[in-house]
GROMACS .gro file of C-alpha atoms in nm:
model
  295
    1MET     CA    1   5.397   1.387   5.001
    2THR     CA    2   5.500   1.609   4.715
    3GLU     CA    3   5.406   1.339   4.461
    4ASN     CA    4   5.058   1.307   4.611
    5ASN     CA    5   5.007   1.682   4.585
    6LEU     CA    6   5.112   1.678   4.221
    7THR     CA    7   4.874   1.388   4.144
    8ALA     CA    8   4.584   1.561   4.318
    9HIS     CA    9   4.661   1.882   4.132
   10ALA     CA   10   4.661   1.695   3.799
   11LEU     CA   11   4.323   1.534   3.873
   12GLU     CA   12   4.157   1.864   3.955
   13TYR     CA   13   3.914   1.999   3.693
   14PRO     CA   14   4.081   2.283   3.500
   15VAL     CA   15   3.931   2.617   3.589
   16CYS     CA   16   3.858   2.861   3.310
   17SER     CA   17   4.069   3.163   3.378
   18GLU     CA   18   3.876   3.390   3.142
   19TRP     CA   19   3.602   3.370   2.878
   20LYS     CA   20   3.688   3.387   2.514
   21GLU     CA   21   3.628   3.725   2.368
   22ASN     CA   22   3.506   3.586   2.034
   23PRO     CA   23   3.253   3.300   1.996
   24GLU     CA   24   3.319   2.994   1.787
   25GLY     CA   25   3.305   3.028   1.412
   26SER     CA   26   2.990   3.010   1.201
   27MET     CA   27   3.077   2.657   1.085
   28PHE     CA   28   3.051   2.535   1.446
   29HIS     CA   29   2.700   2.677   1.488
   30LEU     CA   30   2.588   2.562   1.142
   31ALA     CA   31   2.701   2.208   1.220
   32HIS     CA   32   2.492   2.192   1.536
   33MET     CA   33   2.186   2.338   1.361
   34LEU     CA   34   2.208   2.068   1.095
   35LEU     CA   35   2.251   1.800   1.360
   36VAL     CA   36   1.936   1.920   1.537
   37LEU     CA   37   1.740   1.905   1.210
   38GLY     CA   38   1.876   1.555   1.146
   39PHE     CA   39   1.772   1.421   1.484
   40MET     CA   40   1.418   1.548   1.418
   41GLY     CA   41   1.378   1.290   1.139
   42GLY     CA   42   1.092   1.044   1.160
   43SER     CA   43   1.071   0.668   1.121
   44GLY     CA   44   1.032   0.470   0.804
   45PHE     CA   45   1.234   0.467   0.485
   46TYR     CA   46   1.195   0.835   0.395
   47GLY     CA   47   1.241   0.943   0.757
   48SER     CA   48   1.569   0.754   0.772
   49LEU     CA   49   1.687   0.909   0.446
   50TYR     CA   50   1.597   1.257   0.576
   51MET     CA   51   1.778   1.200   0.907
   52PHE     CA   52   2.105   1.069   0.759
   53SER     CA   53   2.112   1.344   0.495
   54PHE     CA   54   2.113   1.618   0.758
   55LEU     CA   55   2.350   1.425   0.984
   56THR     CA   56   2.593   1.391   0.694
   57LEU     CA   57   2.591   1.767   0.637
   58GLY     CA   58   2.615   1.836   1.010
   59PHE     CA   59   2.915   1.611   1.071
   60PHE     CA   60   3.083   1.743   0.757
   61CYS     CA   61   3.059   2.099   0.889
   62TYR     CA   62   3.175   1.979   1.228
   63SER     CA   63   3.479   1.813   1.064
   64ILE     CA   64   3.571   2.140   0.893
   65TRP     CA   65   3.550   2.323   1.223
   66ALA     CA   66   3.750   2.053   1.409
   67TRP     CA   67   4.025   2.064   1.145
   68SER     CA   68   4.091   2.427   1.236
   69ASP     CA   69   4.177   2.328   1.595
   70PRO     CA   70   4.551   2.253   1.597
   71CYS     CA   71   4.561   2.135   1.956
   72THR     CA   72   4.389   1.795   1.910
   73THR     CA   73   4.294   1.550   1.639
   74ASP     CA   74   4.036   1.353   1.839
   75SER     CA   75   3.743   1.579   1.758
   76PHE     CA   76   3.827   1.581   1.388
   77SER     CA   77   3.873   1.203   1.378
   78TRP     CA   78   3.537   1.132   1.541
   79ALA     CA   79   3.352   1.391   1.335
   80PHE     CA   80   3.499   1.264   1.009
   81ALA     CA   81   3.426   0.900   1.098
   82LEU     CA   82   3.062   0.982   1.174
   83PHE     CA   83   3.044   1.185   0.853
   84ALA     CA   84   3.167   0.885   0.652
   85PHE     CA   85   2.918   0.651   0.824
   86CYS     CA   86   2.619   0.880   0.759
   87LEU     CA   87   2.728   0.935   0.400
   88ALA     CA   88   2.736   0.558   0.346
   89GLN     CA   89   2.381   0.534   0.482
   90VAL     CA   90   2.263   0.807   0.243
   91VAL     CA   91   2.422   0.631  -0.056
   92HIS     CA   92   2.267   0.300   0.047
   93GLY     CA   93   1.924   0.460   0.092
   94SER     CA   94   1.947   0.635  -0.244
   95TYR     CA   95   2.030   0.305  -0.412
   96ARG     CA   96   1.732   0.139  -0.248
   97LEU     CA   97   1.507   0.429  -0.349
   98ARG     CA   98   1.619   0.394  -0.710
   99SER     CA   99   1.570   0.018  -0.708
  100ILE     CA  100   1.208   0.042  -0.583
  101THR     CA  101   1.097   0.324  -0.811
  102PHE     CA  102   0.799   0.215  -1.023
  103ASP     CA  103   0.632   0.324  -1.343
  104LYS     CA  104   0.349   0.575  -1.319
  105GLU     CA  105   0.074   0.313  -1.344
  106PHE     CA  106   0.220   0.101  -1.065
  107GLN     CA  107   0.285   0.411  -0.856
  108ASP     CA  108  -0.082   0.508  -0.896
  109LEU     CA  109  -0.181   0.154  -0.798
  110TYR     CA  110   0.029   0.180  -0.483
  111ASP     CA  111  -0.108   0.522  -0.390
  112HIS     CA  112  -0.474   0.422  -0.434
  113MET     CA  113  -0.478   0.069  -0.290
  114PHE     CA  114  -0.170  -0.028  -0.090
  115LYS     CA  115  -0.034   0.291   0.064
  116LYS     CA  116  -0.341   0.352   0.281
  117LEU     CA  117  -0.294   0.005   0.433
  118GLY     CA  118   0.063   0.086   0.533
  119VAL     CA  119   0.227  -0.149   0.282
  120SER     CA  120   0.596  -0.063   0.247
  121LEU     CA  121   0.759  -0.004  -0.090
  122THR     CA  122   0.972  -0.313  -0.033
  123HIS     CA  123   0.667  -0.539  -0.003
  124PHE     CA  124   0.498  -0.365  -0.295
  125GLY     CA  125   0.812  -0.429  -0.500
  126LYS     CA  126   0.767  -0.802  -0.439
  127ILE     CA  127   0.404  -0.772  -0.554
  128VAL     CA  128   0.515  -0.598  -0.874
  129GLU     CA  129   0.782  -0.861  -0.934
  130CYS     CA  130   0.514  -1.130  -0.911
  131CYS     CA  131   0.331  -0.982  -1.211
  132GLU     CA  132   0.666  -0.913  -1.385
  133GLY     CA  133   0.580  -0.545  -1.414
  134ASP     CA  134   0.345  -0.604  -1.709
  135VAL     CA  135   0.038  -0.390  -1.780
  136TYR     CA  136  -0.217  -0.526  -2.029
  137THR     CA  137  -0.457  -0.343  -2.261
  138ILE     CA  138  -0.818  -0.417  -2.359
  139ASP     CA  139  -0.956  -0.228  -2.657
  140LYS     CA  140  -1.308  -0.090  -2.665
  141ASP     CA  141  -1.586  -0.353  -2.695
  142HIS     CA  142  -1.338  -0.636  -2.639
  143CYS     CA  143  -1.400  -0.889  -2.363
  144PHE     CA  144  -1.182  -0.961  -2.065
  145ALA     CA  145  -1.389  -1.270  -1.986
  146VAL     CA  146  -1.678  -1.451  -2.154
  147GLU     CA  147  -1.952  -1.618  -1.955
  148GLY     CA  148  -1.911  -1.994  -1.940
  149LYS     CA  149  -1.589  -1.998  -2.147
  150THR     CA  150  -1.302  -1.807  -1.984
  151SER     CA  151  -1.113  -1.995  -1.716
  152ILE     CA  152  -1.026  -1.835  -1.381
  153ASP     CA  153  -0.648  -1.839  -1.381
  154LYS     CA  154  -0.547  -1.492  -1.256
  155LEU     CA  155  -0.634  -1.198  -1.033
  156SER     CA  156  -0.656  -0.859  -1.203
  157VAL     CA  157  -0.692  -0.492  -1.109
  158LEU     CA  158  -0.824  -0.227  -1.347
  159ILE     CA  159  -0.588   0.070  -1.382
  160SER     CA  160  -0.780   0.287  -1.628
  161GLY     CA  161  -1.103   0.268  -1.828
  162ARG     CA  162  -1.437   0.109  -1.740
  163ILE     CA  163  -1.564  -0.250  -1.762
  164ARG     CA  164  -1.928  -0.354  -1.804
  165VAL     CA  165  -2.037  -0.672  -1.624
  166THR     CA  166  -2.332  -0.867  -1.769
  167VAL     CA  167  -2.493  -1.206  -1.712
  168ASN     CA  168  -2.717  -1.364  -1.974
  169GLY     CA  169  -2.700  -1.035  -2.161
  170GLU     CA  170  -2.839  -0.833  -1.867
  171PHE     CA  171  -2.636  -0.553  -1.709
  172LEU     CA  172  -2.518  -0.599  -1.350
  173HIS     CA  173  -2.271  -0.323  -1.267
  174HIS     CA  174  -1.959  -0.137  -1.380
  175ILE     CA  175  -1.600  -0.189  -1.270
  176TYR     CA  176  -1.400   0.131  -1.225
  177PRO     CA  177  -1.026   0.199  -1.193
  178PHE     CA  178  -0.846   0.044  -0.898
  179GLN     CA  179  -1.112  -0.223  -0.853
  180PHE     CA  180  -1.056  -0.595  -0.903
  181LEU     CA  181  -1.192  -0.743  -1.224
  182ASP     CA  182  -1.238  -1.094  -1.091
  183SER     CA  183  -1.247  -1.074  -0.711
  184PRO     CA  184  -1.569  -1.283  -0.669
  185GLU     CA  185  -1.428  -1.557  -0.892
  186TRP     CA  186  -1.095  -1.550  -0.710
  187ASP     CA  187  -1.253  -1.575  -0.365
  188SER     CA  188  -1.490  -1.854  -0.468
  189LEU     CA  189  -1.210  -2.097  -0.556
  190ARG     CA  190  -0.957  -2.269  -0.336
  191PRO     CA  191  -0.597  -2.296  -0.457
  192PRO     CA  192  -0.627  -2.647  -0.609
  193GLU     CA  193  -0.970  -2.581  -0.766
  194GLU     CA  194  -1.045  -2.460  -1.118
  195GLY     CA  195  -1.345  -2.274  -1.254
  196ILE     CA  196  -1.484  -2.056  -1.530
  197PHE     CA  197  -1.646  -1.713  -1.532
  198GLN     CA  198  -2.021  -1.695  -1.481
  199VAL     CA  199  -2.036  -1.335  -1.610
  200THR     CA  200  -1.910  -1.146  -1.914
  201LEU     CA  201  -1.672  -0.854  -1.873
  202ARG     CA  202  -1.663  -0.616  -2.170
  203ALA     CA  203  -1.464  -0.293  -2.203
  204ASP     CA  204  -1.668   0.025  -2.248
  205ASN     CA  205  -1.352   0.205  -2.360
  206ARG     CA  206  -0.982   0.138  -2.383
  207CYS     CA  207  -0.872  -0.019  -2.055
  208ARG     CA  208  -0.543  -0.098  -1.885
  209TYR     CA  209  -0.508  -0.359  -1.612
  210VAL     CA  210  -0.255  -0.552  -1.406
  211ALA     CA  211  -0.282  -0.929  -1.367
  212TRP     CA  212  -0.120  -1.184  -1.136
  213ARG     CA  213  -0.118  -1.552  -1.229
  214ARG     CA  214  -0.279  -1.774  -0.966
  215LYS     CA  215   0.010  -2.013  -0.917
  216LYS     CA  216   0.273  -1.739  -0.885
  217LEU     CA  217   0.053  -1.536  -0.652
  218TYR     CA  218  -0.017  -1.833  -0.424
  219LEU     CA  219   0.357  -1.901  -0.415
  220LEU     CA  220   0.413  -1.540  -0.308
  221PHE     CA  221   0.146  -1.583  -0.038
  222ALA     CA  222   0.324  -1.890   0.094
  223GLN     CA  223   0.651  -1.698   0.121
  224HIS     CA  224   0.503  -1.379   0.269
  225ARG     CA  225   0.200  -1.420   0.494
  226TYR     CA  226   0.176  -1.043   0.535
  227ILE     CA  227   0.114  -0.997   0.162
  228ALA     CA  228  -0.148  -1.275   0.171
  229LYS     CA  229  -0.339  -1.090   0.446
  230ILE     CA  230  -0.323  -0.765   0.249
  231PHE     CA  231  -0.468  -0.926  -0.063
  232ALA     CA  232  -0.738  -1.103   0.138
  233LEU     CA  233  -0.845  -0.769   0.285
  234LEU     CA  234  -0.845  -0.596  -0.055
  235VAL     CA  235  -1.036  -0.872  -0.232
  236ARG     CA  236  -1.309  -0.903   0.031
  237ASN     CA  237  -1.352  -0.527   0.051
  238ASP     CA  238  -1.388  -0.518  -0.328
  239ILE     CA  239  -1.653  -0.791  -0.317
  240ALA     CA  240  -1.848  -0.598  -0.054
  241GLU     CA  241  -1.843  -0.286  -0.272
  242LYS     CA  242  -1.974  -0.484  -0.569
  243LEU     CA  243  -2.257  -0.631  -0.359
  244PHE     CA  244  -2.366  -0.290  -0.240
  245SER     CA  245  -2.356  -0.157  -0.597
  246LEU     CA  246  -2.598  -0.438  -0.688
  247ASN     CA  247  -2.812  -0.355  -0.387
  248GLU     CA  248  -2.862  -0.003  -0.523
  249LYS     CA  249  -3.051  -0.148  -0.820
  250ALA     CA  250  -3.282  -0.388  -0.631
  251PHE     CA  251  -3.635  -0.254  -0.547
  252ASP     CA  252  -3.961  -0.416  -0.442
  253THR     CA  253  -4.312  -0.339  -0.576
  254ARG     CA  254  -4.351  -0.040  -0.344
  255GLY     CA  255  -4.024   0.119  -0.457
  256PHE     CA  256  -3.830   0.034  -0.142
  257ARG     CA  257  -3.468  -0.072  -0.181
  258TYR     CA  258  -3.382  -0.422  -0.072
  259ASP     CA  259  -3.140  -0.472   0.215
  260LEU     CA  260  -2.879  -0.744   0.163
  261ARG     CA  261  -2.873  -0.804   0.538
  262LEU     CA  262  -3.233  -0.936   0.538
  263PRO     CA  263  -3.244  -1.318   0.561
  264SER     CA  264  -3.550  -1.327   0.334
  265PHE     CA  265  -3.346  -1.168   0.060
  266CYS     CA  266  -3.008  -1.325   0.115
  267HIS     CA  267  -3.131  -1.681   0.174
  268GLY     CA  268  -3.434  -1.696  -0.050
  269PRO     CA  269  -3.484  -1.992  -0.284
  270GLN     CA  270  -3.405  -1.784  -0.594
  271PRO     CA  271  -3.203  -1.475  -0.493
  272GLU     CA  272  -3.162  -1.329  -0.841
  273ILE     CA  273  -3.117  -0.953  -0.828
  274GLU     CA  274  -3.217  -0.887  -1.185
  275ASN     CA  275  -3.559  -1.055  -1.140
  276THR     CA  276  -3.720  -0.889  -0.842
  277SER     CA  277  -4.063  -1.037  -0.907
  278GLU     CA  278  -3.945  -1.380  -0.790
  279SER     CA  279  -3.841  -1.244  -0.453
  280ARG     CA  280  -4.173  -1.068  -0.383
  281PRO     CA  281  -4.353  -1.377  -0.246
  282VAL     CA  282  -4.070  -1.424   0.001
  283LEU     CA  283  -4.113  -1.067   0.121
  284GLY     CA  284  -4.490  -1.105   0.136
  285GLN     CA  285  -4.462  -1.430   0.324
  286SER     CA  286  -4.242  -1.267   0.588
  287GLU     CA  287  -4.499  -0.988   0.627
  288THR     CA  288  -4.799  -1.221   0.671
  289LYS     CA  289  -4.642  -1.442   0.938
  290PRO     CA  290  -4.712  -1.205   1.231
  291THR     CA  291  -5.081  -1.178   1.124
  292GLU     CA  292  -5.118  -1.556   1.121
  293ARG     CA  293  -4.972  -1.575   1.471
  294ASP     CA  294  -5.216  -1.308   1.597
  295SER     CA  295  -5.512  -1.499   1.456
   0.00000   0.00000   0.00000
Protein backbone atom coordinates (compact mmCIF):
# COMPACT_ATOMS: atom_id res chain seq x y z
CA MET A 1 0.00 0.00 0.00
CA THR A 2 2.87 2.29 0.82
CA GLU A 3 4.56 1.51 -2.51
CA ASN A 4 1.40 2.41 -4.42
CA ASN A 5 1.19 5.74 -2.62
CA LEU A 6 4.81 6.50 -3.46
CA THR A 7 4.24 5.63 -7.15
CA ALA A 8 1.12 7.79 -7.34
CA HIS A 9 2.97 10.64 -5.67
CA ALA A 10 5.81 10.35 -8.20
CA LEU A 11 3.38 10.44 -11.15
CA GLU A 12 1.66 13.58 -9.93
CA TYR A 13 2.44 16.77 -11.87
CA PRO A 14 4.86 18.92 -9.84
CA VAL A 15 3.17 22.00 -8.47
CA CYS A 16 4.99 25.30 -8.67
CA SER A 17 5.48 26.43 -5.13
CA GLU A 18 6.29 30.03 -6.07
CA TRP A 19 6.97 32.15 -9.16
CA LYS A 20 10.48 33.18 -10.01
CA GLU A 21 11.23 36.69 -9.00
CA ASN A 22 13.39 37.37 -12.07
CA PRO A 23 12.40 36.46 -15.67
CA GLU A 24 14.63 34.45 -17.95
CA GLY A 25 17.66 36.14 -19.43
CA SER A 26 17.67 38.28 -22.56
CA MET A 27 19.25 35.46 -24.58
CA PHE A 28 16.16 33.32 -23.98
CA HIS A 29 13.81 36.00 -25.32
CA LEU A 30 16.11 36.87 -28.23
CA ALA A 31 16.22 33.22 -29.27
CA HIS A 32 12.44 32.98 -29.44
CA MET A 33 12.15 36.25 -31.37
CA LEU A 34 14.59 34.95 -33.98
CA LEU A 35 12.71 31.65 -34.18
CA VAL A 36 9.46 33.51 -34.84
CA LEU A 37 11.10 35.51 -37.64
CA GLY A 38 12.52 32.29 -39.10
CA PHE A 39 9.18 30.51 -39.18
CA MET A 40 7.73 33.48 -41.09
CA GLY A 41 9.92 32.62 -44.10
CA GLY A 42 8.25 31.98 -47.43
CA SER A 43 8.60 29.22 -50.00
CA GLY A 44 11.10 28.97 -52.80
CA PHE A 45 14.87 29.12 -52.79
CA TYR A 46 15.27 32.56 -51.22
CA GLY A 47 12.47 31.90 -48.73
CA SER A 48 14.23 28.74 -47.59
CA LEU A 49 17.54 30.58 -47.23
CA TYR A 50 15.83 33.32 -45.19
CA MET A 51 14.10 30.80 -42.92
CA PHE A 52 17.19 28.70 -42.12
CA SER A 53 19.32 31.80 -41.53
CA PHE A 54 17.03 33.04 -38.76
CA LEU A 55 16.54 29.54 -37.36
CA THR A 56 20.31 29.13 -37.15
CA LEU A 57 20.63 32.34 -35.14
CA GLY A 58 17.64 31.43 -32.98
CA PHE A 59 18.88 27.96 -32.05
CA PHE A 60 22.37 29.33 -31.45
CA CYS A 61 21.00 31.81 -28.91
CA TYR A 62 18.87 29.07 -27.41
CA SER A 63 21.97 26.86 -27.04
CA ILE A 64 23.78 29.63 -25.18
CA TRP A 65 20.85 30.01 -22.82
CA ALA A 66 20.51 26.22 -22.31
CA TRP A 67 24.23 25.92 -21.50
CA SER A 68 23.70 28.16 -18.48
CA ASP A 69 21.23 25.67 -16.97
CA PRO A 70 23.31 23.25 -14.89
CA CYS A 71 20.42 20.96 -14.01
CA THR A 72 19.99 19.25 -17.42
CA THR A 73 21.80 18.74 -20.69
CA ASP A 74 18.79 17.70 -22.78
CA SER A 75 17.75 21.22 -23.74
CA PHE A 76 21.29 22.15 -24.72
CA SER A 77 21.78 18.95 -26.73
CA TRP A 78 18.59 19.43 -28.74
CA ALA A 79 19.18 23.14 -29.31
CA PHE A 80 22.75 22.59 -30.46
CA ALA A 81 21.74 19.71 -32.77
CA LEU A 82 19.07 21.87 -34.42
CA PHE A 83 21.56 24.73 -34.67
CA ALA A 84 24.03 22.46 -36.50
CA PHE A 85 21.31 21.18 -38.86
CA CYS A 86 20.11 24.70 -39.78
CA LEU A 87 23.68 25.89 -40.23
CA ALA A 88 24.31 23.05 -42.68
CA GLN A 89 21.23 24.09 -44.65
CA VAL A 90 22.46 27.70 -44.81
CA VAL A 91 25.89 26.60 -46.06
CA HIS A 92 24.31 24.35 -48.66
CA GLY A 93 21.97 27.12 -49.83
CA SER A 94 24.82 29.61 -50.04
CA TYR A 95 26.80 27.19 -52.18
CA ARG A 96 23.85 26.72 -54.51
CA LEU A 97 23.34 30.48 -54.71
CA ARG A 98 26.98 30.96 -55.69
CA SER A 99 26.83 28.19 -58.28
CA ILE A 100 23.78 29.69 -60.05
CA THR A 101 24.95 33.30 -60.07
CA PHE A 102 25.11 34.64 -63.63
CA ASP A 103 26.81 37.47 -65.46
CA LYS A 104 24.94 40.75 -65.76
CA GLU A 105 23.73 40.10 -69.31
CA PHE A 106 22.30 36.69 -68.42
CA GLN A 107 20.80 38.10 -65.22
CA ASP A 108 19.06 40.80 -67.29
CA LEU A 109 17.84 38.11 -69.69
CA TYR A 110 16.37 36.16 -66.77
CA ASP A 111 14.70 39.21 -65.24
CA HIS A 112 13.08 40.36 -68.51
CA MET A 113 12.00 37.04 -70.06
CA PHE A 114 12.07 34.05 -67.71
CA LYS A 115 11.42 35.38 -64.22
CA LYS A 116 7.90 36.58 -65.01
CA LEU A 117 7.03 33.04 -66.14
CA GLY A 118 8.13 31.59 -62.82
CA VAL A 119 11.23 29.82 -64.18
CA SER A 120 13.52 28.85 -61.32
CA LEU A 121 17.21 29.74 -61.28
CA THR A 122 18.03 26.04 -61.46
CA HIS A 123 16.17 25.61 -64.77
CA PHE A 124 17.60 28.86 -66.09
CA GLY A 125 21.07 27.57 -65.22
CA LYS A 126 20.46 24.59 -67.52
CA ILE A 127 19.40 27.01 -70.28
CA VAL A 128 22.61 29.00 -69.83
CA GLU A 129 24.68 25.83 -69.87
CA CYS A 130 23.11 24.90 -73.20
CA CYS A 131 24.54 28.05 -74.82
CA GLU A 132 27.81 27.60 -72.87
CA GLY A 133 27.44 31.05 -71.35
CA ASP A 134 28.61 32.79 -74.55
CA VAL A 135 27.42 36.24 -75.63
CA TYR A 136 28.14 37.28 -79.23
CA THR A 137 28.66 40.74 -80.73
CA ILE A 138 27.51 42.26 -84.04
CA ASP A 139 29.16 45.51 -85.09
CA LYS A 140 27.22 48.34 -86.67
CA ASP A 141 26.03 47.71 -90.27
CA HIS A 142 27.05 44.04 -90.06
CA CYS A 143 24.50 41.33 -90.83
CA PHE A 144 23.25 38.63 -88.54
CA ALA A 145 21.57 36.89 -91.46
CA VAL A 146 21.44 37.46 -95.22
CA GLU A 147 18.32 36.75 -97.24
CA GLY A 148 18.57 33.49 -99.17
CA LYS A 149 22.08 32.65 -97.89
CA THR A 150 22.24 32.19 -94.10
CA SER A 151 21.13 28.80 -92.82
CA ILE A 152 18.76 28.45 -89.86
CA ASP A 153 20.85 26.58 -87.33
CA LYS A 154 20.24 28.41 -84.02
CA LEU A 155 17.79 30.38 -81.89
CA SER A 156 18.96 33.80 -80.72
CA VAL A 157 17.83 36.56 -78.35
CA LEU A 158 18.99 40.16 -78.65
CA ILE A 159 20.47 41.51 -75.41
CA SER A 160 21.37 45.05 -76.44
CA GLY A 161 21.25 47.19 -79.58
CA ARG A 162 18.74 47.23 -82.44
CA ILE A 163 18.35 45.07 -85.55
CA ARG A 164 16.73 46.16 -88.82
CA VAL A 165 14.75 43.50 -90.72
CA THR A 166 14.39 43.90 -94.49
CA VAL A 167 13.16 41.78 -97.39
CA ASN A 168 14.15 42.55 -100.97
CA GLY A 169 15.68 45.76 -99.66
CA GLU A 170 12.39 46.99 -98.14
CA PHE A 171 12.10 47.66 -94.41
CA LEU A 172 9.77 45.43 -92.36
CA HIS A 173 10.35 46.13 -88.68
CA HIS A 174 12.94 46.51 -85.93
CA ILE A 175 14.04 43.96 -83.35
CA TYR A 176 14.65 45.37 -79.87
CA PRO A 177 16.43 43.99 -76.80
CA PHE A 178 15.03 40.82 -75.27
CA GLN A 179 13.28 39.82 -78.49
CA PHE A 180 14.15 36.76 -80.57
CA LEU A 181 16.13 37.39 -83.73
CA ASP A 182 14.89 34.34 -85.60
CA SER A 183 11.67 33.18 -83.93
CA PRO A 184 9.62 32.93 -87.19
CA GLU A 185 12.36 30.86 -88.84
CA TRP A 186 12.69 28.65 -85.77
CA ASP A 187 8.96 27.98 -85.53
CA SER A 188 8.61 27.28 -89.25
CA LEU A 189 10.98 24.29 -89.19
CA ARG A 190 10.61 20.90 -87.59
CA PRO A 191 13.63 19.38 -85.83
CA PRO A 192 14.86 17.27 -88.80
CA GLU A 193 14.24 20.03 -91.38
CA GLU A 194 16.70 22.62 -92.64
CA GLY A 195 16.10 26.04 -94.12
CA ILE A 196 17.54 29.45 -94.92
CA PHE A 197 16.54 32.97 -93.95
CA GLN A 198 14.03 34.77 -96.17
CA VAL A 199 14.88 38.16 -94.65
CA THR A 200 18.04 40.15 -93.94
CA LEU A 201 18.91 41.18 -90.39
CA ARG A 202 21.33 44.10 -90.15
CA ALA A 203 22.59 45.83 -87.00
CA ASP A 204 21.71 49.52 -86.65
CA ASN A 205 24.33 49.81 -83.91
CA ARG A 206 26.60 47.56 -81.89
CA CYS A 207 24.53 44.60 -80.72
CA ARG A 208 24.97 41.76 -78.25
CA TYR A 209 22.99 38.54 -78.43
CA VAL A 210 22.75 35.02 -77.01
CA ALA A 211 22.42 32.01 -79.30
CA TRP A 212 21.49 28.36 -78.77
CA ARG A 213 22.42 25.75 -81.37
CA ARG A 214 19.42 23.82 -82.69
CA LYS A 215 20.70 20.34 -81.96
CA LYS A 216 21.79 21.13 -78.40
CA LEU A 217 18.55 22.98 -77.68
CA TYR A 218 16.38 20.13 -78.98
CA LEU A 219 18.41 17.74 -76.82
CA LEU A 220 17.69 19.96 -73.81
CA PHE A 221 13.98 19.94 -74.73
CA ALA A 222 13.99 16.16 -74.82
CA GLN A 223 15.50 16.00 -71.33
CA HIS A 224 13.33 18.73 -69.78
CA ARG A 225 9.80 19.07 -71.13
CA TYR A 226 9.17 22.04 -68.85
CA ILE A 227 11.92 24.05 -70.57
CA ALA A 228 10.50 23.07 -73.98
CA LYS A 229 7.09 24.49 -73.00
CA ILE A 230 8.68 27.71 -71.76
CA PHE A 231 10.55 28.25 -75.03
CA ALA A 232 7.44 27.43 -77.08
CA LEU A 233 5.51 30.08 -75.16
CA LEU A 234 8.26 32.69 -75.56
CA VAL A 235 8.79 32.05 -79.27
CA ARG A 236 5.09 32.18 -80.19
CA ASN A 237 4.55 35.31 -78.12
CA ASP A 238 7.50 36.92 -79.91
CA ILE A 239 6.04 35.99 -83.31
CA ALA A 240 2.70 37.53 -82.35
CA GLU A 241 4.43 40.78 -81.36
CA LYS A 242 6.24 40.90 -84.69
CA LEU A 243 2.99 40.35 -86.61
CA PHE A 244 1.27 43.17 -84.78
CA SER A 245 4.24 45.46 -85.42
CA LEU A 246 3.77 44.73 -89.14
CA ASN A 247 0.04 45.35 -88.81
CA GLU A 248 0.76 48.88 -87.61
CA LYS A 249 2.24 49.71 -91.02
CA ALA A 250 -0.51 48.25 -93.23
CA PHE A 251 -3.22 50.73 -94.45
CA ASP A 252 -5.83 50.64 -97.19
CA THR A 253 -6.70 53.43 -99.67
CA ARG A 254 -8.96 55.17 -97.15
CA GLY A 255 -6.26 55.26 -94.45
CA PHE A 256 -7.78 52.51 -92.32
CA ARG A 257 -5.41 50.05 -90.67
CA TYR A 258 -5.71 46.45 -91.74
CA ASP A 259 -6.74 43.84 -89.20
CA LEU A 260 -4.76 40.60 -89.29
CA ARG A 261 -7.82 38.75 -88.03
CA LEU A 262 -9.76 39.44 -91.25
CA PRO A 263 -9.87 36.37 -93.54
CA SER A 264 -9.67 38.60 -96.62
CA PHE A 265 -6.32 39.86 -95.44
CA CYS A 266 -4.85 36.76 -93.87
CA HIS A 267 -5.88 34.32 -96.59
CA GLY A 268 -5.70 36.47 -99.68
CA PRO A 269 -3.91 35.20 -102.80
CA GLN A 270 -0.97 37.58 -102.32
CA PRO A 271 -0.81 38.70 -98.66
CA GLU A 272 2.25 40.92 -98.98
CA ILE A 273 2.25 43.65 -96.35
CA GLU A 274 4.64 45.95 -98.14
CA ASN A 275 2.44 46.10 -101.28
CA THR A 276 -1.00 47.13 -100.10
CA SER A 277 -2.30 47.86 -103.59
CA GLU A 278 -2.48 44.13 -104.37
CA SER A 279 -4.76 43.49 -101.42
CA ARG A 280 -7.26 46.26 -102.31
CA PRO A 281 -9.27 44.18 -104.81
CA VAL A 282 -9.75 41.54 -102.13
CA LEU A 283 -11.11 44.16 -99.76
CA GLY A 284 -13.31 45.64 -102.48
CA GLN A 285 -14.60 42.24 -103.46
CA SER A 286 -15.63 41.52 -99.87
CA GLU A 287 -17.49 44.85 -99.75
CA THR A 288 -19.43 44.29 -103.01
CA LYS A 289 -20.70 40.81 -102.15
CA PRO A 290 -23.61 41.99 -99.96
CA THR A 291 -24.77 44.38 -102.74
CA GLU A 292 -24.81 41.55 -105.28
CA ARG A 293 -26.91 39.43 -102.93
CA ASP A 294 -29.40 42.29 -102.44
CA SER A 295 -29.80 42.72 -106.19
